[in-house]
Short mmCIF file of C-alpha atoms in Angstrom, two decimals:
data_model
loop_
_atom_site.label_atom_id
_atom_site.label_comp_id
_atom_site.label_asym_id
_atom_site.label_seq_id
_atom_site.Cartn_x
_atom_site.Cartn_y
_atom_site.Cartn_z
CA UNK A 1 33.99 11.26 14.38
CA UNK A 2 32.70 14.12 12.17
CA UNK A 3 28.60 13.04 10.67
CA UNK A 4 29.00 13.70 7.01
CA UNK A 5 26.61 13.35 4.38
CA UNK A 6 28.01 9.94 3.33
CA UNK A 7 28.27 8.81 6.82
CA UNK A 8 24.85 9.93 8.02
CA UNK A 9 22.84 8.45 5.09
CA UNK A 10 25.53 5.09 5.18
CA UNK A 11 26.07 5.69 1.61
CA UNK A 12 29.13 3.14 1.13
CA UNK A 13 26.60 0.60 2.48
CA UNK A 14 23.85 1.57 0.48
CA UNK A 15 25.17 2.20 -3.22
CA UNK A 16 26.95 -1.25 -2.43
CA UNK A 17 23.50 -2.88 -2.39
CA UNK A 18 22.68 -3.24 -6.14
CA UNK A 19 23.85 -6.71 -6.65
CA UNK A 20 22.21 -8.16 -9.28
CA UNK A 21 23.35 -12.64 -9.31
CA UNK A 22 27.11 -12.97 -10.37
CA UNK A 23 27.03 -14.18 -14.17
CA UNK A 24 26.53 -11.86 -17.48
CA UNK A 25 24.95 -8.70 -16.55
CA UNK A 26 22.26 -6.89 -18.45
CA UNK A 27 22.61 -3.14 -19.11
CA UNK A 28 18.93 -2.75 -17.80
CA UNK A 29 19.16 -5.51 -14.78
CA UNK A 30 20.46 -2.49 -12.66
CA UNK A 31 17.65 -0.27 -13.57
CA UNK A 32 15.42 -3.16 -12.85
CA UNK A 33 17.51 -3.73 -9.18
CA UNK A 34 17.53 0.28 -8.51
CA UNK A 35 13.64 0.84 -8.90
CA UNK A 36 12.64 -2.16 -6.53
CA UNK A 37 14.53 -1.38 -3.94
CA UNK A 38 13.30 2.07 -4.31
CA UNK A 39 9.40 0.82 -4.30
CA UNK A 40 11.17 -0.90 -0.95
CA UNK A 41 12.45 2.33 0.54
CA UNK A 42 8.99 3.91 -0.18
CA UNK A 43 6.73 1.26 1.01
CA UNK A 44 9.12 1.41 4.43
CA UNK A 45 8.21 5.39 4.40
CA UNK A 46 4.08 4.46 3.79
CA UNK A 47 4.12 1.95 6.59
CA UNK A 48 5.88 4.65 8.46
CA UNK A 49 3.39 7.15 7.99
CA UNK A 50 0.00 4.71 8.12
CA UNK A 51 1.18 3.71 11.77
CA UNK A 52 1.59 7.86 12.29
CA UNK A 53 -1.95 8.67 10.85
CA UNK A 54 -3.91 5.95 12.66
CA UNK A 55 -2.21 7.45 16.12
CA UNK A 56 -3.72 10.62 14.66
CA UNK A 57 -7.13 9.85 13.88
CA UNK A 58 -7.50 7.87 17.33
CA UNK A 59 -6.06 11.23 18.96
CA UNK A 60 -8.72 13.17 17.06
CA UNK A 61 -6.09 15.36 15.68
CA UNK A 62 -7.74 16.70 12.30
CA UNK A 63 -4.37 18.96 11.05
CA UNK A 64 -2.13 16.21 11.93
CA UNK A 65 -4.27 13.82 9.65
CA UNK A 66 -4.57 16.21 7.22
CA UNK A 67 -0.89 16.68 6.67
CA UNK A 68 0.14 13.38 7.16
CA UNK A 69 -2.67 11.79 4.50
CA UNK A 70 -1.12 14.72 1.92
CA UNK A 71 2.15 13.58 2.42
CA UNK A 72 1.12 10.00 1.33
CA UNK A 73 -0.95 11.38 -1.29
CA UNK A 74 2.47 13.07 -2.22
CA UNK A 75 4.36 9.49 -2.00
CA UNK A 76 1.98 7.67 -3.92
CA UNK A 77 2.18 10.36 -6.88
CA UNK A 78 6.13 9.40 -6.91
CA UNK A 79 5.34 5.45 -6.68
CA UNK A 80 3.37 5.70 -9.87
CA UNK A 81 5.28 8.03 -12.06
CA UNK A 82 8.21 4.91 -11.18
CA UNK A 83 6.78 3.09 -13.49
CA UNK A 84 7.21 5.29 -16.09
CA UNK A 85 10.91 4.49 -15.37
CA UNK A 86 10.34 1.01 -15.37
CA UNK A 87 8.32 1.03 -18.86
CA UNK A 88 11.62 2.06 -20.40
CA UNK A 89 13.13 -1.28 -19.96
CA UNK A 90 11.46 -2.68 -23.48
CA UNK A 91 10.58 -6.85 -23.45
CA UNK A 92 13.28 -7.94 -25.17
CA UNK A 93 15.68 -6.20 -22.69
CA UNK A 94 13.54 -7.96 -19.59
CA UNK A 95 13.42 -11.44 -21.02
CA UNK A 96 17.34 -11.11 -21.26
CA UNK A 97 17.50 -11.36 -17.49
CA UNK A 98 14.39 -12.69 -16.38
CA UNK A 99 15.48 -16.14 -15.97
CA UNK A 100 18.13 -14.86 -13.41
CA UNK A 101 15.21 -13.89 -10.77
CA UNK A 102 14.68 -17.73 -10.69
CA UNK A 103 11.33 -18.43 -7.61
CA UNK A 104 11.86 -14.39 -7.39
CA UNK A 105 8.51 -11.86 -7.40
CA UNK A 106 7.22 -8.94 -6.20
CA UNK A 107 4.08 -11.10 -4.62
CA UNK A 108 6.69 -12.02 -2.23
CA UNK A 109 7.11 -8.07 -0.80
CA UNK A 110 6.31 -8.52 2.98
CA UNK A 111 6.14 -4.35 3.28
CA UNK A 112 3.67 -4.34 0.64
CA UNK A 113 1.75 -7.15 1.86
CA UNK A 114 1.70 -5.09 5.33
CA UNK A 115 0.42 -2.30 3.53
CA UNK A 116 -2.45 -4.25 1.85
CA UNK A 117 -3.53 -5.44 5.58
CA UNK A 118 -3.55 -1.87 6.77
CA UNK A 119 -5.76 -1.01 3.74
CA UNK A 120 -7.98 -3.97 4.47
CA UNK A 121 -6.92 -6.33 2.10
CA UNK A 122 -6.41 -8.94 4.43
CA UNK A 123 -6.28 -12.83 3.27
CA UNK A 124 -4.63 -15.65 5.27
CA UNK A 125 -2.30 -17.49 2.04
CA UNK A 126 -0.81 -13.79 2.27
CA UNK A 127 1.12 -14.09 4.79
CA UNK A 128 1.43 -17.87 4.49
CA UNK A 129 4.06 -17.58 1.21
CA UNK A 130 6.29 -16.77 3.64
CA UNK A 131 8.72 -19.58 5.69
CA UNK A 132 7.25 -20.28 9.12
CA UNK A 133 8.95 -18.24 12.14
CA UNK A 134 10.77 -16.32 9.61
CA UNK A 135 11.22 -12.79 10.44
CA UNK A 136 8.96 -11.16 7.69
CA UNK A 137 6.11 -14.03 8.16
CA UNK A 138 6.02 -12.72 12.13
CA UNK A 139 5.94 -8.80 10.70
CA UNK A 140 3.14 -9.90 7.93
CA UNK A 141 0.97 -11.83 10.20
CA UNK A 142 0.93 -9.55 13.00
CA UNK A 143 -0.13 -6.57 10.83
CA UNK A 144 -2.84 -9.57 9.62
CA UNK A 145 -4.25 -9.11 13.70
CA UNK A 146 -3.68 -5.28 13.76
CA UNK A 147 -6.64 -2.86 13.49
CA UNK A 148 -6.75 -1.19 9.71
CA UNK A 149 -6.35 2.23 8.46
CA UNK A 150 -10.40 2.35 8.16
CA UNK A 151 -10.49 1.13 12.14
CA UNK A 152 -9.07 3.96 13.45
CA UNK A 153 -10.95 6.14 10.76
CA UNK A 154 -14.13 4.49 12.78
CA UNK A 155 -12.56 5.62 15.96
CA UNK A 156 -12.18 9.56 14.33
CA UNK A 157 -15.65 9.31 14.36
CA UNK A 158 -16.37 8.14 16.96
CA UNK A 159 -14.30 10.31 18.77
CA UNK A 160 -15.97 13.34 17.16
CA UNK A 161 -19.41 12.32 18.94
CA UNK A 162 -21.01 9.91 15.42
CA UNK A 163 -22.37 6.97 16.67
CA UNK A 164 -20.16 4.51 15.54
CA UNK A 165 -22.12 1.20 16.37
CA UNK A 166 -19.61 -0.58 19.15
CA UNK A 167 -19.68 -3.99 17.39
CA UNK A 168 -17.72 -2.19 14.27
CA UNK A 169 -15.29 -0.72 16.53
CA UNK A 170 -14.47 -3.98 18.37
CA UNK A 171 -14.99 -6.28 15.17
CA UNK A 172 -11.95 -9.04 14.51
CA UNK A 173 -9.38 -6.93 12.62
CA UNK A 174 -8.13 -10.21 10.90
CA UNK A 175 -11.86 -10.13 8.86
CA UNK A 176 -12.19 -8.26 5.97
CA UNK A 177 -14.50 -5.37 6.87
CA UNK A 178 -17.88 -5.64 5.40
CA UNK A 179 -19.87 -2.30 4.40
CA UNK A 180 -21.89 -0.79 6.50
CA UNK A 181 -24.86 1.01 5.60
CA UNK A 182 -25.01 2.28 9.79
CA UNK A 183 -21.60 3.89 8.68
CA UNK A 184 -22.85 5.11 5.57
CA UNK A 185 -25.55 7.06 7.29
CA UNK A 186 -23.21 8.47 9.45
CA UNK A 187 -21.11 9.78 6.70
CA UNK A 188 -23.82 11.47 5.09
CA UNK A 189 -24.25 13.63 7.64
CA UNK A 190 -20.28 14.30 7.80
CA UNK A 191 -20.22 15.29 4.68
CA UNK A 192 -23.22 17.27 4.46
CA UNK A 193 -22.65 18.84 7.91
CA UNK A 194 -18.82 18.33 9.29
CA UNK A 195 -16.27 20.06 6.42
CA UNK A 196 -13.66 19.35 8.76
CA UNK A 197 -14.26 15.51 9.34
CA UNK A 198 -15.56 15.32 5.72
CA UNK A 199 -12.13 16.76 4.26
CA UNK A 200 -10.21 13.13 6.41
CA UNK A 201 -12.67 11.35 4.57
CA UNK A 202 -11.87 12.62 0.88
CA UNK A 203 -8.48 12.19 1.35
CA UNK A 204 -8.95 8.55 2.19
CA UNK A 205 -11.13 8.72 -0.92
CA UNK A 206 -8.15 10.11 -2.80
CA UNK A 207 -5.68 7.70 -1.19
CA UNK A 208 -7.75 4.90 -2.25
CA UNK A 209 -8.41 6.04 -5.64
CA UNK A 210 -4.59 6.71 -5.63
CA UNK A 211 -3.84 2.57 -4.61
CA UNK A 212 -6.12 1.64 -7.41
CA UNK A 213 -4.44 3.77 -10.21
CA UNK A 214 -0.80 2.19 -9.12
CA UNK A 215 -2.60 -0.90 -9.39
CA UNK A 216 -3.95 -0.13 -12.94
CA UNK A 217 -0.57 1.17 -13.98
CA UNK A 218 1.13 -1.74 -12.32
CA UNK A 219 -0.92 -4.51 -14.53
CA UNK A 220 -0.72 -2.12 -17.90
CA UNK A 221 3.50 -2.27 -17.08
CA UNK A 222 3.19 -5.81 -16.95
CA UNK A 223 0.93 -6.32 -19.66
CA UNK A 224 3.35 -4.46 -22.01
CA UNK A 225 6.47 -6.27 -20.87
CA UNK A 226 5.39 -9.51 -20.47
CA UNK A 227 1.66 -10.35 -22.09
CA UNK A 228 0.18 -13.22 -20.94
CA UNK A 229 3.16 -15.05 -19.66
CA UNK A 230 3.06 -16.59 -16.22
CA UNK A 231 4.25 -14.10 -13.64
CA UNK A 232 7.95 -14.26 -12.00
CA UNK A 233 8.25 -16.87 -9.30
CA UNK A 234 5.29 -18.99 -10.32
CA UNK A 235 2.76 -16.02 -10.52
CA UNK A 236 -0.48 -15.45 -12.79
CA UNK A 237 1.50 -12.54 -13.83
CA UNK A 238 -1.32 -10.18 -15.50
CA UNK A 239 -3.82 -12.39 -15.10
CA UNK A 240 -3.85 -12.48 -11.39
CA UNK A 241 -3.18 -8.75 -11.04
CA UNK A 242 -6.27 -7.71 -13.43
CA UNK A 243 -8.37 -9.40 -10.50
CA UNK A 244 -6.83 -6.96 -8.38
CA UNK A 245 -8.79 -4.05 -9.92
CA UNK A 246 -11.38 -1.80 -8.60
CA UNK A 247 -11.36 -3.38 -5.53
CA UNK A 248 -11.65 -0.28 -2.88
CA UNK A 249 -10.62 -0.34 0.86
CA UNK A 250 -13.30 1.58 2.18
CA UNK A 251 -16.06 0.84 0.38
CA UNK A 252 -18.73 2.96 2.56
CA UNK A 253 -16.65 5.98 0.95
CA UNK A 254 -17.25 5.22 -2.19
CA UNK A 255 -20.98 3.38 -1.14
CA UNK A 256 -22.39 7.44 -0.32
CA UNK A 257 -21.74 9.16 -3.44
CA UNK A 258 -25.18 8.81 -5.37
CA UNK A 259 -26.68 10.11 -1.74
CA UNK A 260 -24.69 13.13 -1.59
#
């Protein structure tokens, strides 16, 4: 049989997927369907490309990182203008249809939930929302026991002759890593001496400053639509997500800039 564009991207099954609940439909509730399963599709790509950039950095292969932290760079430019798209569904056109995601909420995204682990963000009732031996709890909990994005940044440098102390690169990757002032030593001297290894580490300054402005614009899009309410599926809604803020994953990046 002949690949075609329909057949190759499986477009009957995927423009068949937006499906809001059977009952009265909303003009916006296919917006609303359309752009999460988008974020969806992206997060799958991120994951994608976090599992291809630690293989890098442990490889030592500065280019490769390079390219592959621009292209996430690139990714997370397109997950934040979304919610410009989002913001255009006005609070009186959400609260049509919010009752119809019943116990639904974005808290319960497994891929982004993998993608906080990878970032560091790791925290046991994470992975616990999720029913026990179900298929997305096994995903979520073993990226919980998986090494981070900033453990195989430890291993770049390590590889390119820093001395890394050993505990940090065989700490328990289910903790939440702790700053290091060893580290932050060590990337002094990167940065001051190493333009190649100091260029890895500004992109992961740039991805994490990137995380945090999707977070602020995430809370601000929630703010506007629904104020103070509680959150879909039993959430703090804006409350919860304010707490979210200015939290960095790699804090020794961010640690080093009054030394440098």
């Amino acid at each position: 049989m002949t690949v075609t564009y329909s057949s190759y991207l499986k477009l009957n099954e995927l423009l068949s997927l937006q499906q809001p609940r059977p009952g009265a439909l909303e003009h916006d509730e296919t917006l609303f369907v359309i752009i999460h399963q988008v974020y969806e599709l992206w997060f799958k790509e991120v994951l994608h490309e976090f599992d291809y950039l630690q293989k890098v950095l442990r490889a030592n292969n500065t280019p490769l990182a390079a390219a592959t932290l621009k292209r996430i760079l690139t990714i997370l430019k397109t997950l934040v203008a979304q919610i410009d798209v989002l913001e255009t569904i006005t609070p009186l056109s959400f609260m049509a249809f919010r009752d119809r995601l019943e116990s639904g909420s974005g808290f319960q995204s497994a891929q982004f939930r993998e993608i906080e682990f990878l970032l560091g963000r790791k925290g046991r009732p994470s992975f616990e929302r999720y029913a026990e031996g179900s298929a997305q709890r096994k995903q979520v909990e073993r990226r919980f026991h998986e090494p981070t994005l900033w453990d195989a940044f430890l291993q770049y440098l390590a590889a390119n002759q820093y001395a890394v102390p050993w505990a940090l690169l065989e700490r328990d990757r289910s903790q939440v890593y702790e700053p290091s002032p060893e580290v932050q030593k060590i990337l002094i001297e990167v940065y001051r001496k190493n333009s190649n290894v100091a260029q890895i580490a500004e992109r992961l300054v740039d991805l994490d400053e990137g995380f945090m402005e999707w977070r602020y614009r995430h809370v601000k899009m929630v703010q506007r639509t629904i104020g103070t309410k509680m959150g879909t599926g039993g959430s703090m809604g804006a409350e919860y997500l304010l707490k979210t803020l200015n939290q960095p994953a790699f804090p020794d990046l961010w640690a080093i800039r009054s030394e440098l």
